PDB file of C-alpha atoms in Angstrom:
ATOM      1  CA  MET Y   1     -40.125-153.515  43.366  1.00  0.00           C
ATOM      2  CA  ALA Y   2     -41.771-155.306  46.371  1.00  0.00           C
ATOM      3  CA  ASN Y   3     -39.370-156.808  49.098  1.00  0.00           C
ATOM      4  CA  GLU Y   4     -39.623-160.615  47.768  1.00  0.00           C
ATOM      5  CA  THR Y   5     -38.070-161.777  51.555  1.00  0.00           C
ATOM      6  CA  GLU Y   6     -41.592-160.860  52.632  1.00  0.00           C
ATOM      7  CA  LYS Y   7     -43.365-162.905  50.704  1.00  0.00           C
ATOM      8  CA  PRO Y   8     -43.798-166.741  51.466  1.00  0.00           C
ATOM      9  CA  GLU Y   9     -43.334-168.058  47.740  1.00  0.00           C
ATOM     10  CA  PHE Y  10     -39.123-166.654  47.851  1.00  0.00           C
ATOM     11  CA  TRP Y  11     -38.480-168.694  51.151  1.00  0.00           C
ATOM     12  CA  GLU Y  12     -40.781-171.320  49.477  1.00  0.00           C
ATOM     13  CA  LYS Y  13     -38.344-170.889  45.856  1.00  0.00           C
ATOM     14  CA  SER Y  14     -35.660-171.450  47.971  1.00  0.00           C
ATOM     15  CA  PHE Y  15     -35.575-174.025  50.637  1.00  0.00           C
ATOM     16  CA  THR Y  16     -37.250-176.065  47.160  1.00  0.00           C
ATOM     17  CA  GLU Y  17     -34.072-175.451  44.897  1.00  0.00           C
ATOM     18  CA  LYS Y  18     -31.852-175.688  47.806  1.00  0.00           C
ATOM     19  CA  GLN Y  19     -32.948-177.311  50.336  1.00  0.00           C
ATOM     20  CA  GLU Y  20     -30.484-177.848  53.340  1.00  0.00           C
ATOM     21  CA  MET Y  21     -28.611-175.352  52.069  1.00  0.00           C
ATOM     22  CA  TRP Y  22     -26.575-174.519  55.381  1.00  0.00           C
ATOM     23  CA  GLY Y  23     -25.862-177.799  55.784  1.00  0.00           C
ATOM     24  CA  PHE Y  24     -25.984-179.476  59.558  1.00  0.00           C
ATOM     25  CA  GLU Y  25     -23.855-177.754  61.829  1.00  0.00           C
ATOM     26  CA  PRO Y  26     -25.463-174.871  64.331  1.00  0.00           C
ATOM     27  CA  SER Y  27     -24.325-171.702  64.165  1.00  0.00           C
ATOM     28  CA  LYS Y  28     -21.629-170.351  66.067  1.00  0.00           C
ATOM     29  CA  SER Y  29     -24.898-168.101  67.338  1.00  0.00           C
ATOM     30  CA  ALA Y  30     -26.710-170.850  68.415  1.00  0.00           C
ATOM     31  CA  VAL Y  31     -23.818-172.422  70.256  1.00  0.00           C
ATOM     32  CA  LEU Y  32     -23.295-169.257  72.202  1.00  0.00           C
ATOM     33  CA  THR Y  33     -26.932-169.213  72.908  1.00  0.00           C
ATOM     34  CA  LYS Y  34     -27.121-172.723  73.542  1.00  0.00           C
ATOM     35  CA  ASP Y  35     -24.565-172.099  76.171  1.00  0.00           C
ATOM     36  CA  PHE Y  36     -26.044-169.143  77.742  1.00  0.00           C
ATOM     37  CA  PHE Y  37     -29.442-170.566  78.151  1.00  0.00           C
ATOM     38  CA  LEU Y  38     -28.567-173.716  80.449  1.00  0.00           C
ATOM     39  CA  GLY Y  39     -26.490-171.281  82.426  1.00  0.00           C
ATOM     40  CA  HIS Y  40     -29.901-169.398  83.062  1.00  0.00           C
ATOM     41  CA  SER Y  41     -32.203-172.420  83.635  1.00  0.00           C
ATOM     42  CA  VAL Y  42     -33.961-172.473  80.486  1.00  0.00           C
ATOM     43  CA  LYS Y  43     -36.452-174.723  80.068  1.00  0.00           C
ATOM     44  CA  ASN Y  44     -38.336-174.013  76.728  1.00  0.00           C
ATOM     45  CA  ILE Y  45     -37.063-171.285  74.306  1.00  0.00           C
ATOM     46  CA  LEU Y  46     -39.686-170.079  70.540  1.00  0.00           C
ATOM     47  CA  ILE Y  47     -37.349-169.669  67.678  1.00  0.00           C
ATOM     48  CA  PRO Y  48     -39.114-167.769  64.621  1.00  0.00           C
ATOM     49  CA  GLY Y  49     -37.600-168.744  61.216  1.00  0.00           C
ATOM     50  CA  ILE Y  50     -36.663-171.847  62.703  1.00  0.00           C
ATOM     51  CA  GLY Y  51     -36.224-173.118  58.555  1.00  0.00           C
ATOM     52  CA  TYR Y  52     -35.661-176.676  58.675  1.00  0.00           C
ATOM     53  CA  GLY Y  53     -34.089-176.809  62.077  1.00  0.00           C
ATOM     54  CA  ARG Y  54     -30.452-176.919  61.769  1.00  0.00           C
ATOM     55  CA  ASN Y  55     -30.522-174.378  64.826  1.00  0.00           C
ATOM     56  CA  ALA Y  56     -32.739-175.733  66.950  1.00  0.00           C
ATOM     57  CA  GLN Y  57     -31.113-179.155  67.490  1.00  0.00           C
ATOM     58  CA  ILE Y  58     -28.598-178.610  69.333  1.00  0.00           C
ATOM     59  CA  PHE Y  59     -30.754-176.960  72.253  1.00  0.00           C
ATOM     60  CA  ARG Y  60     -33.004-180.344  72.111  1.00  0.00           C
ATOM     61  CA  GLU Y  61     -30.258-182.067  72.961  1.00  0.00           C
ATOM     62  CA  ASN Y  62     -29.603-180.252  75.489  1.00  0.00           C
ATOM     63  CA  GLY Y  63     -33.313-180.451  77.628  1.00  0.00           C
ATOM     64  CA  ILE Y  64     -34.866-177.927  76.224  1.00  0.00           C
ATOM     65  CA  GLY Y  65     -37.495-178.121  74.607  1.00  0.00           C
ATOM     66  CA  VAL Y  66     -38.306-175.881  70.969  1.00  0.00           C
ATOM     67  CA  THR Y  67     -40.919-173.777  69.338  1.00  0.00           C
ATOM     68  CA  GLY Y  68     -40.967-173.425  66.183  1.00  0.00           C
ATOM     69  CA  ILE Y  69     -42.252-170.546  63.336  1.00  0.00           C
ATOM     70  CA  GLU Y  70     -41.731-170.818  59.757  1.00  0.00           C
ATOM     71  CA  ILE Y  71     -43.041-169.465  56.470  1.00  0.00           C
ATOM     72  CA  SER Y  72     -41.406-172.539  54.482  1.00  0.00           C
ATOM     73  CA  LYS Y  73     -43.712-176.063  54.213  1.00  0.00           C
ATOM     74  CA  THR Y  74     -41.084-177.138  52.660  1.00  0.00           C
ATOM     75  CA  ALA Y  75     -38.550-176.390  55.488  1.00  0.00           C
ATOM     76  CA  ILE Y  76     -40.784-177.410  58.177  1.00  0.00           C
ATOM     77  CA  ASP Y  77     -41.091-180.431  56.158  1.00  0.00           C
ATOM     78  CA  LEU Y  78     -37.662-181.118  55.565  1.00  0.00           C
ATOM     79  CA  ALA Y  79     -37.378-180.870  59.909  1.00  0.00           C
ATOM     80  CA  ARG Y  80     -39.658-183.427  60.417  1.00  0.00           C
ATOM     81  CA  LYS Y  81     -37.626-185.816  57.724  1.00  0.00           C
ATOM     82  CA  HIS Y  82     -34.443-184.759  59.426  1.00  0.00           C
ATOM     83  CA  TYR Y  83     -35.775-184.249  63.362  1.00  0.00           C
ATOM     84  CA  GLY Y  84     -39.095-185.992  64.105  1.00  0.00           C
ATOM     85  CA  PRO Y  85     -42.268-184.741  64.112  1.00  0.00           C
ATOM     86  CA  GLU Y  86     -42.666-184.206  67.789  1.00  0.00           C
ATOM     87  CA  MET Y  87     -41.908-180.072  67.577  1.00  0.00           C
ATOM     88  CA  THR Y  88     -44.615-177.928  66.987  1.00  0.00           C
ATOM     89  CA  ILE Y  89     -43.904-175.643  64.229  1.00  0.00           C
ATOM     90  CA  TYR Y  90     -46.512-172.698  63.232  1.00  0.00           C
ATOM     91  CA  HIS Y  91     -46.848-172.406  59.254  1.00  0.00           C
ATOM     92  CA  GLY Y  92     -46.933-168.445  58.916  1.00  0.00           C
ATOM     93  CA  SER Y  93     -44.522-165.200  58.384  1.00  0.00           C
ATOM     94  CA  VAL Y  94     -43.397-164.084  61.954  1.00  0.00           C
ATOM     95  CA  THR Y  95     -44.958-160.262  60.886  1.00  0.00           C
ATOM     96  CA  GLU Y  96     -48.047-162.505  62.013  1.00  0.00           C
ATOM     97  CA  MET Y  97     -47.254-163.316  65.574  1.00  0.00           C
ATOM     98  CA  PRO Y  98     -48.144-164.234  67.594  1.00  0.00           C
ATOM     99  CA  PHE Y  99     -49.655-167.967  66.911  1.00  0.00           C
ATOM    100  CA  ASP Y 100     -50.059-169.206  70.782  1.00  0.00           C
ATOM    101  CA  LYS Y 101     -50.447-167.728  73.863  1.00  0.00           C
ATOM    102  CA  GLY Y 102     -47.627-170.044  75.357  1.00  0.00           C
ATOM    103  CA  LEU Y 103     -44.944-167.912  77.469  1.00  0.00           C
ATOM    104  CA  TYR Y 104     -40.832-168.838  76.998  1.00  0.00           C
ATOM    105  CA  ASP Y 105     -38.211-169.109  78.687  1.00  0.00           C
ATOM    106  CA  GLY Y 106     -36.425-167.821  76.366  1.00  0.00           C
ATOM    107  CA  ILE Y 107     -35.840-166.738  72.514  1.00  0.00           C
ATOM    108  CA  PHE Y 108     -33.615-167.445  70.058  1.00  0.00           C
ATOM    109  CA  CYS Y 109     -33.726-165.475  66.755  1.00  0.00           C
ATOM    110  CA  TYR Y 110     -30.878-165.619  64.005  1.00  0.00           C
ATOM    111  CA  ALA Y 111     -30.134-163.337  61.654  1.00  0.00           C
ATOM    112  CA  LEU Y 112     -34.263-162.745  60.308  1.00  0.00           C
ATOM    113  CA  ILE Y 113     -34.637-159.712  62.135  1.00  0.00           C
ATOM    114  CA  HIS Y 114     -32.413-157.158  59.424  1.00  0.00           C
ATOM    115  CA  LEU Y 115     -34.988-158.753  56.845  1.00  0.00           C
ATOM    116  CA  LEU Y 116     -37.695-156.557  57.771  1.00  0.00           C
ATOM    117  CA  ASP Y 117     -38.965-152.880  57.211  1.00  0.00           C
ATOM    118  CA  SER Y 118     -39.028-150.671  60.268  1.00  0.00           C
ATOM    119  CA  ASN Y 119     -42.055-151.653  61.182  1.00  0.00           C
ATOM    120  CA  GLU Y 120     -41.869-154.906  61.527  1.00  0.00           C
ATOM    121  CA  ARG Y 121     -38.603-155.060  62.976  1.00  0.00           C
ATOM    122  CA  ALA Y 122     -40.196-152.995  66.158  1.00  0.00           C
ATOM    123  CA  LYS Y 123     -42.829-155.056  65.931  1.00  0.00           C
ATOM    124  CA  LEU Y 124     -41.051-158.337  65.853  1.00  0.00           C
ATOM    125  CA  ILE Y 125     -39.339-156.632  69.187  1.00  0.00           C
ATOM    126  CA  ARG Y 126     -42.901-156.305  70.718  1.00  0.00           C
ATOM    127  CA  ASP Y 127     -44.279-159.618  70.099  1.00  0.00           C
ATOM    128  CA  CYS Y 128     -41.189-161.643  70.865  1.00  0.00           C
ATOM    129  CA  TYR Y 129     -41.317-159.404  74.472  1.00  0.00           C
ATOM    130  CA  ASN Y 130     -44.873-160.282  75.079  1.00  0.00           C
ATOM    131  CA  GLN Y 131     -43.909-163.861  75.075  1.00  0.00           C
ATOM    132  CA  LEU Y 132     -41.378-164.743  77.178  1.00  0.00           C
ATOM    133  CA  THR Y 133     -41.693-165.336  80.647  1.00  0.00           C
ATOM    134  CA  GLU Y 134     -40.774-162.777  83.348  1.00  0.00           C
ATOM    135  CA  ASP Y 135     -37.251-162.259  83.479  1.00  0.00           C
ATOM    136  CA  GLY Y 136     -36.824-164.440  80.182  1.00  0.00           C
ATOM    137  CA  TYR Y 137     -34.216-164.090  77.909  1.00  0.00           C
ATOM    138  CA  MET Y 138     -34.807-162.632  74.016  1.00  0.00           C
ATOM    139  CA  ILE Y 139     -31.556-163.280  71.594  1.00  0.00           C
ATOM    140  CA  PHE Y 140     -31.121-161.896  68.415  1.00  0.00           C
ATOM    141  CA  THR Y 141     -28.354-162.380  66.181  1.00  0.00           C
ATOM    142  CA  ALA Y 142     -28.647-158.803  63.563  1.00  0.00           C
ATOM    143  CA  ILE Y 143     -25.533-158.400  60.668  1.00  0.00           C
ATOM    144  CA  THR Y 144     -23.683-155.393  61.105  1.00  0.00           C
ATOM    145  CA  LYS Y 145     -22.208-152.255  59.146  1.00  0.00           C
ATOM    146  CA  GLU Y 146     -18.663-154.318  58.737  1.00  0.00           C
ATOM    147  CA  ALA Y 147     -20.410-156.357  56.374  1.00  0.00           C
ATOM    148  CA  HIS Y 148     -18.886-156.344  52.618  1.00  0.00           C
ATOM    149  CA  THR Y 149     -22.099-155.946  51.648  1.00  0.00           C
ATOM    150  CA  TYR Y 150     -23.349-152.508  53.593  1.00  0.00           C
ATOM    151  CA  GLY Y 151     -23.800-149.980  50.840  1.00  0.00           C
ATOM    152  CA  GLN Y 152     -24.244-152.249  47.958  1.00  0.00           C
ATOM    153  CA  GLY Y 153     -26.946-152.900  45.513  1.00  0.00           C
ATOM    154  CA  THR Y 154     -30.266-150.443  45.593  1.00  0.00           C
ATOM    155  CA  PHE Y 155     -30.438-147.517  48.507  1.00  0.00           C
ATOM    156  CA  ILE Y 156     -33.750-147.676  50.048  1.00  0.00           C
ATOM    157  CA  SER Y 157     -33.788-146.014  53.108  1.00  0.00           C
ATOM    158  CA  LYS Y 158     -31.367-145.456  55.939  1.00  0.00           C
ATOM    159  CA  ASP Y 159     -28.631-148.224  56.194  1.00  0.00           C
ATOM    160  CA  ARG Y 160     -31.120-150.426  54.038  1.00  0.00           C
ATOM    161  CA  TYR Y 161     -30.669-151.686  50.514  1.00  0.00           C
ATOM    162  CA  GLU Y 162     -31.652-154.126  48.269  1.00  0.00           C
ATOM    163  CA  MET Y 163     -29.627-157.190  47.024  1.00  0.00           C
ATOM    164  CA  PHE Y 164     -29.011-160.254  45.797  1.00  0.00           C
ATOM    165  CA  GLY Y 165     -32.518-160.745  43.794  1.00  0.00           C
ATOM    166  CA  GLY Y 166     -34.989-159.498  45.680  1.00  0.00           C
ATOM    167  CA  VAL Y 167     -33.152-159.718  49.374  1.00  0.00           C
ATOM    168  CA  ARG Y 168     -34.143-156.347  51.212  1.00  0.00           C
ATOM    169  CA  MET Y 169     -31.557-155.857  54.550  1.00  0.00           C
ATOM    170  CA  PHE Y 170     -31.052-153.426  57.245  1.00  0.00           C
ATOM    171  CA  PHE Y 171     -27.390-153.277  58.066  1.00  0.00           C
ATOM    172  CA  TYR Y 172     -27.494-152.380  62.555  1.00  0.00           C
ATOM    173  CA  ASP Y 173     -24.752-150.186  63.930  1.00  0.00           C
ATOM    174  CA  ARG Y 174     -24.745-149.775  67.958  1.00  0.00           C
ATOM    175  CA  GLU Y 175     -26.787-147.350  67.652  1.00  0.00           C
ATOM    176  CA  SER Y 176     -29.534-148.293  65.851  1.00  0.00           C
ATOM    177  CA  ILE Y 177     -29.552-151.668  68.160  1.00  0.00           C
ATOM    178  CA  GLN Y 178     -30.209-149.307  71.438  1.00  0.00           C
ATOM    179  CA  GLU Y 179     -32.549-147.193  69.803  1.00  0.00           C
ATOM    180  CA  GLU Y 180     -34.812-150.318  68.785  1.00  0.00           C
ATOM    181  CA  PHE Y 181     -34.100-152.439  71.118  1.00  0.00           C
ATOM    182  CA  GLY Y 182     -32.943-150.419  74.334  1.00  0.00           C
ATOM    183  CA  ASN Y 183     -36.672-150.256  75.571  1.00  0.00           C
ATOM    184  CA  ALA Y 184     -36.847-154.572  75.586  1.00  0.00           C
ATOM    185  CA  GLY Y 185     -34.388-155.106  78.641  1.00  0.00           C
ATOM    186  CA  LEU Y 186     -31.205-154.348  76.427  1.00  0.00           C
ATOM    187  CA  PHE Y 187     -28.473-154.825  78.472  1.00  0.00           C
ATOM    188  CA  GLU Y 188     -25.771-156.427  75.760  1.00  0.00           C
ATOM    189  CA  VAL Y 189     -24.376-156.567  71.990  1.00  0.00           C
ATOM    190  CA  THR Y 190     -21.229-158.277  71.609  1.00  0.00           C
ATOM    191  CA  GLU Y 191     -20.058-159.453  67.792  1.00  0.00           C
ATOM    192  CA  ILE Y 192     -19.275-162.516  66.281  1.00  0.00           C
ATOM    193  CA  THR Y 193     -18.578-163.774  62.757  1.00  0.00           C
ATOM    194  CA  GLU Y 194     -20.223-166.464  60.736  1.00  0.00           C
ATOM    195  CA  ASN Y 195     -20.582-166.164  56.949  1.00  0.00           C
ATOM    196  CA  TYR Y 196     -21.059-161.806  57.701  1.00  0.00           C
ATOM    197  CA  PRO Y 197     -20.507-160.057  61.101  1.00  0.00           C
ATOM    198  CA  PHE Y 198     -23.110-160.162  62.910  1.00  0.00           C
ATOM    199  CA  PHE Y 199     -24.111-158.667  66.269  1.00  0.00           C
ATOM    200  CA  LEU Y 200     -25.007-160.884  69.076  1.00  0.00           C
ATOM    201  CA  ILE Y 201     -27.885-158.907  70.680  1.00  0.00           C
ATOM    202  CA  LYS Y 202     -29.847-160.006  74.690  1.00  0.00           C
ATOM    203  CA  CYS Y 203     -32.477-158.674  75.935  1.00  0.00           C
ATOM    204  CA  ARG Y 204     -34.511-159.920  79.297  1.00  0.00           C
ATOM    205  CA  LYS Y 205     -37.886-159.091  80.361  1.00  0.00           C
ATOM    206  CA  ASN Y 206     -38.639-156.677  83.054  1.00  0.00           C
ATOM    207  CA  GLU Y 207     -41.622-155.536  84.366  1.00  0.00           C
ATOM    208  CA  GLN Y 208     -41.200-152.941  81.944  1.00  0.00           C
ATOM    209  CA  LYS Y 209     -44.147-153.471  78.688  1.00  0.00           C
ATOM    210  CA  ILE Y 210     -43.743-152.114  75.410  1.00  0.00           C
ATOM    211  CA  VAL Y 211     -46.725-150.530  73.239  1.00  0.00           C
TER     212      VAL Y 211
END
């Protein structure tokens, strides 16, 4: 079965039917990332998978410029409705990055990377890293193997399962984080519980290039 979460139609249907499905409060991860970015003088960020903007607004309210990428046109329309037309949001899949030639002081990618397959995850990490300014930071949240859904559904490959009518999830542990982010300036991994247990993965760009 094809991975529905890799198709625009899946997210378009979700946002059309459920609209502001996560409410308007920013995630805990977004609040922590905002504090980190402010403490490190981050002025502009990219948010791949920006949705309808609930995690973007807290950065904007604190003087950080935000650019987004979103696969659902309905979600972009909702973001415009609630937060105004000023924010640049590219319409497309994160798998098609980059959408511009800009460099960003920070990148925040919330609960998205674990929906991709191994090649797509590697490309996303590489693409995000390449769009950072020197010494820029990128922060990802990813679901952990402590989630109650780990091991449920249809087995696809190691630590990856299909559930919820077509959603495919890869569940991270510290070993797989090291494997995937180790060459991308990884310097800190912490655990945070939201609707699922997540890892908060922090990387800093250095002279190293990812190929």
